[in-house]
Amino acid sequence: MEKLFWGMVGGCTIAFGILLAMYLNQSGAFDSAEEETTTAVLAEAQTQETETGTEETVPEGEYPADIRSLIENSQGNYATAMLVFEEEQARLESASAEAARKPYEQTSVSSTTSTTTNNGGAGKYDNVDSGRNDNHDYFLEQPSQSQEEESYVEESSTADTPSSKNDSDFQYDLYRDHVVIKKYTGSAASLDIPDTIEGKPVTQIGDSAFSNSKSLVKVTMPDTVEKIGKNAFKGCALLVDIALSEDLTEMGEGVFDSCEKLARIFIPDGVTAIGKKAFNECSDLIRVTLPSSIQTIGEQAFYNCGKMELTKLPSDLINIDKEAFFDCSKLALNKWPSDLEIIGESAFEGCFAITAVKLPSSMKRLDKRAFYSCTGITELTIRSGLEAISEEAFAACTGITELTLPKSIISIGDTAFSGCTALASVEIPKNTLSIGSSAFAGCTFTEIKINKRCSFDTSSFPFELTEDNYY
């Protein structure tokens, strides 16, 4: 369109030049004599008009009427061309704005209709920038932003964020499909924990939820509970009896720590671990039932439970951690799990009621003082598989009378059997290459055979060895 305009202007200019030249040539304007005459005539005319007081003046050098006509025609053509150009430019801009606006209007028609209805006919976008049609990015960014916001809202709505609430007995977290009890605020002596709150099942007892209660004596837990948090009932000084959920699968550390009056506990099948200090210092605990599913008994789990009368360990048990049954003086075990691998430091120290220890071939580690001062042991069987007996492992076990170690034993630690005063017969395999100091100090046997390559200390045995004591 711009080329058309300038073409029209150029054409008009050329035509004007040709006509002007033709006129001047015909009128003899190029003749010097005529030029002087014409100048004189024009001067005389100006003088006459001035003298007569005419208001209309002709400026010096103005073109004659026919020339002015040509000029006016040329200017009219220019104005017409400009008008056509401006109209065409305005039409193109309007069409471009309309094309950009239509997709946006289609995506927002339902929103605009809703807004118009709710606001008495006021359009949703009445107050936006009037120049937005000049910015085509405006129409591209707005729908994208809306979609991102809708996506964020949808994602947020799926998050199960609890609401914290209270009633007369509990502080609890209410989730979409379950409830977690956070704190017991009541003062009952006997409590039945509800199976539902606000129509949602109670599935978890939170950390320290009932800890240090001064009133609870008996508690019944619904079968909806699957998890008990750590220290949940710690320090409940009057708690005597608790019925756990049949569907319980997890018990946290210190769950009944220092519940001195707790007398009995039945742990349901499905629980796989007794956590650290779970029944620490439960000094009145007598009856304990452990399911076969238990695989780990944590550190100090039954520390100083002096009245506990447990007779067998779970069949699936693998790990007994440090001081797990420390000073459980009435622990009268008579059955040992076949898959046991680890017995931690002082795990059974001071368990006087144990009479027989039968360690399976699955054993990998027997830590120091594991059976220290278990004076009731009269029978000790260690199957092939274990490679080392740690220091003081059976020290002061005064009931052991004989010992036959398997061929897998490579080392015997310091004071491992020190103080076993009844030990009168010992057989050490040829594969044993190290015997620590005072390993058999205080024992009563008088004969021993060891590999001549085995290292030992002069205090390792209750007598001095000679060549007759070597294989």
Coordinates of C-alpha atoms in Angstrom, one line a residue:
M1 CA 0.0 0.0 0.0
E2 CA 2.9 2.3 0.8
K3 CA 4.3 1.8 -2.7
L4 CA 1.0 2.6 -4.3
F5 CA 0.9 5.9 -2.4
W6 CA 4.3 7.1 -3.4
G7 CA 3.6 6.0 -7.0
M8 CA 0.6 8.3 -7.1
V9 CA 2.5 11.2 -5.6
G10 CA 5.3 10.7 -8.1
G11 CA 2.9 10.6 -11.0
C12 CA 1.2 13.8 -9.9
T13 CA 4.5 15.6 -9.5
I14 CA 5.7 14.6 -13.0
A15 CA 2.4 15.7 -14.6
F16 CA 2.5 19.1 -12.8
G17 CA 6.1 19.7 -14.1
I18 CA 5.1 18.9 -17.7
L19 CA 2.1 21.2 -17.7
L20 CA 4.1 24.0 -16.1
A21 CA 6.8 23.7 -18.7
M22 CA 4.2 23.7 -21.6
Y23 CA 2.5 26.8 -20.2
L24 CA 5.7 28.8 -19.8
N25 CA 6.8 27.9 -23.2
Q26 CA 3.5 28.9 -24.9
S27 CA 3.3 32.2 -23.0
G28 CA 6.8 33.2 -23.9
A29 CA 7.9 33.4 -20.4
F30 CA 11.4 32.4 -21.5
D31 CA 11.8 35.6 -23.6
S32 CA 13.7 38.3 -21.6
A33 CA 11.7 41.2 -23.2
E34 CA 8.4 39.6 -22.3
E35 CA 9.7 39.0 -18.8
E36 CA 10.4 42.8 -18.3
T37 CA 6.9 43.7 -19.7
T38 CA 5.3 41.1 -17.5
T39 CA 7.1 42.4 -14.5
A40 CA 6.1 46.0 -15.2
V41 CA 2.4 45.0 -15.7
L42 CA 2.4 43.1 -12.4
A43 CA 4.0 46.1 -10.6
E44 CA 1.4 48.5 -12.0
A45 CA -1.4 46.2 -11.0
Q46 CA -0.1 46.0 -7.4
T47 CA 0.1 49.9 -7.3
Q48 CA -3.5 50.2 -8.5
E49 CA -4.8 47.8 -6.0
T50 CA -3.0 49.5 -3.2
E51 CA -4.3 52.9 -4.2
T52 CA -7.9 51.6 -4.4
G53 CA -7.6 50.0 -0.9
T54 CA -8.5 46.5 -2.0
E55 CA -8.3 44.0 1.0
E56 CA -7.2 41.0 -1.1
T57 CA -3.5 41.3 -1.8
V58 CA -1.4 39.2 -4.1
P59 CA 2.0 38.2 -2.6
E60 CA 5.1 39.0 -4.6
G61 CA 5.9 36.1 -6.9
E62 CA 2.4 34.4 -6.7
Y63 CA 1.5 32.2 -9.6
P64 CA -1.3 33.2 -12.0
A65 CA -4.7 31.6 -11.7
D66 CA -4.1 28.8 -14.2
I67 CA -0.9 27.9 -12.4
R68 CA -2.6 28.0 -9.1
S69 CA -5.3 25.6 -10.5
L70 CA -2.7 23.1 -11.5
I71 CA -1.1 23.3 -8.0
E72 CA -4.4 22.9 -6.3
N73 CA -5.3 19.9 -8.4
S74 CA -1.9 18.3 -7.5
Q75 CA -2.4 19.0 -3.8
G76 CA -5.9 17.5 -4.0
N77 CA -4.5 14.4 -5.5
Y78 CA -1.9 14.2 -2.7
A79 CA -4.6 14.6 0.0
T80 CA -6.7 11.9 -1.6
A81 CA -3.7 9.6 -1.7
M82 CA -3.0 10.3 2.0
L83 CA -6.6 9.6 2.9
V84 CA -6.6 6.3 1.1
F85 CA -3.3 5.3 2.8
E86 CA -4.6 6.2 6.3
E87 CA -7.9 4.4 5.8
E88 CA -6.1 1.3 4.6
Q89 CA -3.6 1.4 7.5
A90 CA -6.4 1.7 10.0
R91 CA -8.3 -1.2 8.4
L92 CA -5.2 -3.4 8.6
E93 CA -4.6 -2.6 12.3
S94 CA -8.2 -3.2 13.2
A95 CA -8.1 -6.6 11.4
S96 CA -4.9 -7.6 13.3
A97 CA -6.3 -6.6 16.7
E98 CA -9.5 -8.5 15.9
A99 CA -7.6 -11.7 15.0
A100 CA -5.6 -11.6 18.2
R101 CA -8.7 -11.0 20.4
K102 CA -10.9 -13.8 19.1
P103 CA -8.9 -16.8 20.5
Y104 CA -8.8 -15.2 23.9
E105 CA -12.5 -14.3 23.9
Q106 CA -13.3 -17.9 23.1
T107 CA -11.3 -19.3 26.0
S108 CA -12.7 -16.9 28.5
V109 CA -16.4 -16.7 27.3
S110 CA -17.7 -18.8 30.1
S111 CA -15.7 -16.9 32.7
T112 CA -16.9 -13.5 31.3
T113 CA -20.5 -14.7 31.2
S114 CA -20.4 -15.7 34.8
T115 CA -18.8 -12.4 35.8
T116 CA -21.4 -10.4 33.9
T117 CA -24.2 -12.2 35.6
N118 CA -22.8 -11.8 39.1
N119 CA -22.0 -8.1 38.7
G120 CA -25.1 -6.7 37.1
G121 CA -23.7 -6.7 33.6
A122 CA -20.2 -5.4 34.4
G123 CA -17.7 -7.3 32.2
K124 CA -14.9 -9.1 33.9
Y125 CA -12.2 -7.2 31.9
D126 CA -13.8 -3.7 31.9
N127 CA -11.1 -2.2 34.0
V128 CA -8.1 -3.7 32.3
D129 CA -5.5 -1.6 30.3
S130 CA -7.2 -0.1 27.2
G131 CA -4.0 -0.5 25.3
R132 CA -3.8 -4.3 25.8
N133 CA -4.8 -4.9 22.1
D134 CA -1.4 -3.5 21.1
N135 CA 0.4 -6.2 23.1
H136 CA -0.3 -9.6 21.6
D137 CA 1.7 -11.3 24.4
Y138 CA -1.0 -10.3 26.8
F139 CA -3.4 -12.7 25.1
L140 CA -0.9 -15.5 25.2
E141 CA 0.3 -15.2 28.8
Q142 CA -3.0 -14.9 30.5
P143 CA -4.5 -18.4 29.7
S144 CA -1.1 -20.0 30.6
Q145 CA -1.0 -18.3 33.9
S146 CA -4.6 -19.4 34.7
Q147 CA -3.7 -23.0 33.9
E148 CA -0.7 -23.0 36.2
E149 CA -2.8 -21.6 39.0
E150 CA -5.5 -24.2 38.5
S151 CA -2.8 -27.0 38.4
Y152 CA -1.3 -25.7 41.7
V153 CA -4.7 -25.6 43.4
E154 CA -5.5 -29.1 42.3
E155 CA -2.2 -30.4 43.5
S156 CA -2.6 -28.7 46.9
S157 CA -6.0 -30.1 47.3
T158 CA -4.7 -33.6 47.1
A159 CA -2.3 -33.2 50.0
D160 CA -3.6 -34.8 53.2
T161 CA -2.8 -32.0 55.6
P162 CA -4.2 -32.7 59.1
S163 CA -6.3 -30.4 61.2
S164 CA -5.4 -30.3 64.9
K165 CA -8.4 -30.7 67.2
N166 CA -9.3 -31.2 70.9
D167 CA -12.0 -32.9 72.8
S168 CA -12.6 -33.7 76.5
D169 CA -9.9 -36.4 76.6
F170 CA -7.6 -36.0 73.6
Q171 CA -5.6 -33.7 71.4
Y172 CA -5.5 -35.3 67.9
D173 CA -4.7 -34.8 64.3
L174 CA -7.7 -35.4 61.9
Y175 CA -6.6 -36.6 58.5
R176 CA -8.8 -37.4 55.5
D177 CA -9.1 -41.1 56.3
H178 CA -7.7 -41.6 59.8
V179 CA -6.9 -40.0 63.2
V180 CA -3.6 -39.8 65.2
I181 CA -3.9 -39.2 68.9
K182 CA -1.3 -36.7 69.9
K183 CA -2.0 -36.2 73.7
Y184 CA -4.2 -37.6 76.4
T185 CA -5.6 -34.8 78.5
G186 CA -8.0 -36.8 80.6
S187 CA -7.6 -38.2 84.2
A188 CA -9.3 -41.6 84.1
A189 CA -7.9 -44.6 85.9
S190 CA -9.3 -47.0 83.3
L191 CA -9.4 -46.0 79.7
D192 CA -10.8 -47.5 76.5
I193 CA -9.2 -45.6 73.6
P194 CA -11.9 -45.0 71.0
D195 CA -11.7 -46.8 67.7
T196 CA -13.0 -43.8 65.8
I197 CA -13.0 -40.0 66.3
E198 CA -15.3 -37.9 64.1
G199 CA -16.1 -41.0 62.1
K200 CA -12.4 -41.7 61.2
P201 CA -10.5 -44.7 62.6
V202 CA -7.8 -44.1 65.2
T203 CA -4.7 -45.7 63.6
Q204 CA -1.8 -44.3 65.5
I205 CA -0.8 -43.3 69.0
G206 CA 1.7 -40.4 68.6
D207 CA 5.0 -39.9 70.4
S208 CA 4.7 -39.3 74.1
A209 CA 0.9 -39.2 73.8
F210 CA 0.2 -40.8 77.2
S211 CA 3.6 -40.2 78.8
N212 CA 3.9 -39.4 82.5
S213 CA 0.2 -39.9 83.2
K214 CA -0.6 -39.7 86.9
S215 CA -3.9 -41.6 86.7
L216 CA -3.9 -44.4 84.2
V217 CA -4.0 -47.9 85.7
K218 CA -5.5 -49.9 82.9
V219 CA -5.7 -49.2 79.1
T220 CA -7.5 -51.0 76.3
M221 CA -6.4 -50.2 72.8
P222 CA -8.7 -50.7 69.8
D223 CA -7.7 -53.0 66.9
T224 CA -7.6 -50.1 64.5
V225 CA -4.3 -48.9 65.9
E226 CA -1.3 -50.0 63.8
K227 CA 1.5 -47.9 65.3
I228 CA 2.6 -46.7 68.7
G229 CA 5.1 -43.8 68.7
K230 CA 8.2 -43.6 70.8
N231 CA 7.8 -42.9 74.5
A232 CA 4.0 -43.2 74.1
F233 CA 3.4 -44.5 77.6
K234 CA 6.8 -43.6 79.2
G235 CA 6.7 -42.9 82.9
C236 CA 3.1 -43.9 83.5
A237 CA 3.9 -44.8 87.1
L238 CA 0.5 -46.4 87.9
L239 CA 0.0 -48.3 84.7
V240 CA -0.5 -52.0 85.6
D241 CA -2.2 -53.5 82.5
I242 CA -2.6 -52.7 78.9
A243 CA -4.3 -54.6 76.1
L244 CA -2.6 -53.8 72.7
S245 CA -4.2 -53.7 69.3
E246 CA -4.4 -57.1 67.5
D247 CA -3.4 -55.3 64.3
L248 CA -0.4 -53.5 65.8
T249 CA 2.7 -53.7 63.6
E250 CA 5.1 -51.1 65.0
M251 CA 6.2 -50.0 68.5
G252 CA 8.5 -47.1 69.0
E253 CA 11.5 -46.7 71.2
G254 CA 10.9 -46.3 74.9
V255 CA 7.1 -47.0 74.5
F256 CA 6.7 -48.3 78.1
D257 CA 10.0 -47.0 79.5
S258 CA 9.9 -46.8 83.3
C259 CA 6.4 -48.1 83.7
E260 CA 7.4 -49.6 87.0
K261 CA 4.0 -51.1 87.9
L262 CA 3.3 -52.7 84.5
A263 CA 2.7 -56.4 85.3
R264 CA 2.0 -58.1 82.0
I265 CA 2.1 -57.5 78.3
F266 CA 1.0 -59.5 75.2
I267 CA 2.6 -58.3 72.0
P268 CA 0.5 -59.4 68.9
D269 CA 1.8 -61.2 65.9
G270 CA 2.9 -58.8 63.2
V271 CA 5.2 -56.7 65.3
T272 CA 8.8 -57.3 64.0
A273 CA 10.9 -55.3 66.5
I274 CA 11.0 -54.4 70.1
G275 CA 12.6 -50.9 70.2
K276 CA 15.3 -49.5 72.3
K277 CA 14.3 -49.2 76.0
A278 CA 10.8 -50.4 75.1
F279 CA 10.4 -51.9 78.6
N280 CA 13.4 -50.4 80.3
E281 CA 13.1 -50.5 84.1
C282 CA 9.7 -52.2 84.1
S283 CA 10.7 -53.7 87.4
D284 CA 7.3 -55.4 88.1
L285 CA 6.9 -56.9 84.7
I286 CA 6.2 -60.6 85.1
R287 CA 4.4 -62.1 82.1
V288 CA 5.6 -61.3 78.6
T289 CA 4.5 -62.9 75.4
L290 CA 6.6 -62.3 72.4
P291 CA 5.3 -63.4 68.9
S292 CA 7.4 -65.4 66.5
S293 CA 7.5 -62.4 64.1
I294 CA 10.0 -60.5 66.3
Q295 CA 13.3 -60.3 64.5
T296 CA 15.1 -57.6 66.6
I297 CA 15.2 -56.9 70.3
G298 CA 16.7 -53.4 70.7
E299 CA 19.2 -52.0 73.1
Q300 CA 18.1 -52.2 76.8
A301 CA 14.6 -53.3 75.6
F302 CA 14.0 -55.2 78.8
Y303 CA 16.8 -53.7 80.9
N304 CA 16.5 -54.5 84.6
C305 CA 13.1 -56.3 84.3
G306 CA 14.1 -58.4 87.3
K307 CA 10.7 -60.3 87.7
M308 CA 10.2 -61.2 84.0
E309 CA 9.6 -65.0 83.6
L310 CA 10.2 -65.4 79.8
T311 CA 11.0 -68.9 78.9
K312 CA 11.6 -68.8 75.1
L313 CA 12.7 -66.3 72.5
P314 CA 10.8 -65.7 69.2
S315 CA 11.6 -68.3 66.5
D316 CA 12.4 -65.6 63.9
L317 CA 14.7 -63.6 66.1
I318 CA 18.0 -62.6 64.4
N319 CA 19.5 -59.8 66.5
I320 CA 19.6 -59.2 70.3
D321 CA 21.1 -55.8 70.9
K322 CA 23.3 -54.4 73.7
E323 CA 22.0 -55.0 77.3
A324 CA 18.7 -56.1 75.9
F325 CA 18.0 -58.4 78.9
F326 CA 20.6 -57.0 81.3
D327 CA 19.9 -58.1 84.8
C328 CA 16.7 -60.0 84.1
S329 CA 17.5 -62.3 86.9
K330 CA 14.4 -64.6 86.5
L331 CA 14.8 -65.0 82.7
A332 CA 14.6 -68.8 82.4
L333 CA 15.2 -69.4 78.7
N334 CA 15.1 -73.0 77.5
K335 CA 14.7 -72.5 73.8
W336 CA 17.0 -70.6 71.4
P337 CA 16.0 -69.5 67.8
S338 CA 17.7 -71.4 65.0
D339 CA 18.4 -68.2 62.9
L340 CA 20.0 -66.1 65.6
E341 CA 23.0 -64.2 64.3
I342 CA 24.0 -61.5 66.9
I343 CA 24.1 -61.3 70.6
G344 CA 25.2 -57.9 71.7
E345 CA 27.4 -56.6 74.5
S346 CA 26.0 -57.6 78.0
A347 CA 22.8 -58.8 76.3
F348 CA 22.2 -61.4 79.0
E349 CA 24.5 -60.2 81.7
G350 CA 23.3 -61.1 85.2
C351 CA 20.6 -63.5 84.0
F352 CA 21.1 -66.0 86.7
A353 CA 18.1 -68.2 85.8
I354 CA 19.3 -69.3 82.4
T355 CA 20.5 -72.9 82.7
A356 CA 21.3 -73.9 79.1
V357 CA 22.7 -71.9 76.2
K358 CA 22.6 -73.4 72.7
L359 CA 24.0 -71.1 70.1
P360 CA 23.0 -72.1 66.5
S361 CA 25.3 -72.4 63.5
S362 CA 23.9 -69.1 62.1
M363 CA 25.7 -67.2 64.8
K364 CA 28.0 -64.5 63.4
R365 CA 28.9 -62.4 66.5
L366 CA 29.1 -62.9 70.2
D367 CA 30.0 -59.6 71.9
K368 CA 31.9 -59.0 75.1
R369 CA 30.2 -59.9 78.4
A370 CA 27.2 -61.4 76.5
F371 CA 26.6 -63.9 79.3
Y372 CA 28.7 -62.4 82.0
S373 CA 27.9 -63.8 85.5
C374 CA 25.1 -66.1 84.3
T375 CA 25.8 -68.4 87.1
G376 CA 22.9 -70.7 86.4
I377 CA 24.3 -72.0 83.1
T378 CA 25.3 -75.7 83.4
E379 CA 25.2 -76.6 79.7
L380 CA 26.9 -74.7 76.9
T381 CA 26.6 -75.7 73.3
I382 CA 28.2 -73.7 70.5
R383 CA 27.7 -75.0 67.0
S384 CA 30.2 -74.6 64.2
G385 CA 29.9 -71.3 62.5
L386 CA 30.9 -68.8 65.1
E387 CA 34.6 -67.7 64.7
A388 CA 35.3 -65.7 67.8
I389 CA 34.4 -65.7 71.5
S390 CA 34.8 -62.1 72.7
E391 CA 36.3 -60.9 75.9
E392 CA 34.5 -61.8 79.1
A393 CA 31.7 -63.5 77.1
F394 CA 31.2 -66.2 79.7
A395 CA 33.2 -64.9 82.5
A396 CA 32.0 -65.7 86.0
C397 CA 29.6 -68.4 84.7
T398 CA 30.3 -70.6 87.7
G399 CA 27.9 -73.4 86.7
I400 CA 29.6 -74.5 83.4
T401 CA 31.4 -77.8 84.0
E402 CA 32.6 -78.7 80.5
L403 CA 33.3 -76.9 77.2
T404 CA 33.7 -78.2 73.7
L405 CA 34.4 -75.5 71.1
P406 CA 33.6 -76.1 67.4
K407 CA 36.4 -76.1 64.8
S408 CA 35.2 -72.8 63.4
I409 CA 36.5 -70.9 66.5
I410 CA 39.7 -69.0 65.5
S411 CA 40.1 -66.7 68.5
I412 CA 39.2 -66.6 72.2
G413 CA 39.2 -63.2 73.8
D414 CA 40.7 -61.9 77.1
T415 CA 39.1 -63.3 80.2
A416 CA 36.5 -65.1 78.0
F417 CA 36.0 -67.9 80.5
S418 CA 37.7 -66.3 83.5
G419 CA 36.2 -67.2 86.8
C420 CA 34.4 -70.3 85.5
T421 CA 35.4 -72.2 88.6
A422 CA 33.5 -75.4 87.8
L423 CA 35.0 -75.8 84.3
A424 CA 37.0 -79.0 84.6
S425 CA 37.2 -80.1 80.9
V426 CA 38.0 -78.0 77.9
E427 CA 38.6 -79.0 74.2
I428 CA 40.1 -76.4 71.9
P429 CA 40.1 -77.1 68.2
K430 CA 43.3 -77.1 66.1
N431 CA 42.1 -74.1 64.1
T432 CA 42.2 -71.8 67.1
L433 CA 45.2 -69.5 66.6
S434 CA 44.7 -66.9 69.4
I435 CA 43.9 -67.1 73.1
G436 CA 43.8 -63.9 75.1
S437 CA 45.2 -63.2 78.5
S438 CA 43.4 -64.7 81.5
A439 CA 41.0 -66.4 79.1
F440 CA 40.7 -69.4 81.4
A441 CA 42.0 -67.9 84.6
G442 CA 40.4 -69.4 87.8
C443 CA 39.2 -72.6 86.0
T444 CA 39.8 -76.0 87.5
F445 CA 40.8 -78.1 84.5
T446 CA 44.3 -79.5 84.5
E447 CA 44.7 -80.8 80.9
I448 CA 44.6 -78.9 77.6
K449 CA 45.7 -79.4 74.0
I450 CA 46.3 -76.5 71.6
N451 CA 47.9 -76.0 68.2
K452 CA 51.6 -75.2 68.6
R453 CA 51.1 -72.2 66.2
C454 CA 48.5 -70.8 68.5
S455 CA 49.5 -67.6 70.3
F456 CA 48.6 -67.2 74.0
D457 CA 49.7 -65.4 77.2
T458 CA 51.3 -67.0 80.2
S459 CA 48.1 -66.1 82.1
S460 CA 45.8 -67.6 79.6
F461 CA 45.5 -70.9 81.4
P462 CA 45.4 -71.9 85.1
F463 CA 48.7 -73.7 84.7
E464 CA 51.9 -73.5 82.7
L465 CA 51.9 -75.3 79.4
T466 CA 54.6 -77.7 78.2
E467 CA 55.3 -79.6 75.0
D468 CA 52.8 -82.2 76.0
N469 CA 50.0 -79.6 75.7
Y470 CA 50.6 -79.1 71.9
Y471 CA 49.0 -81.0 69.0

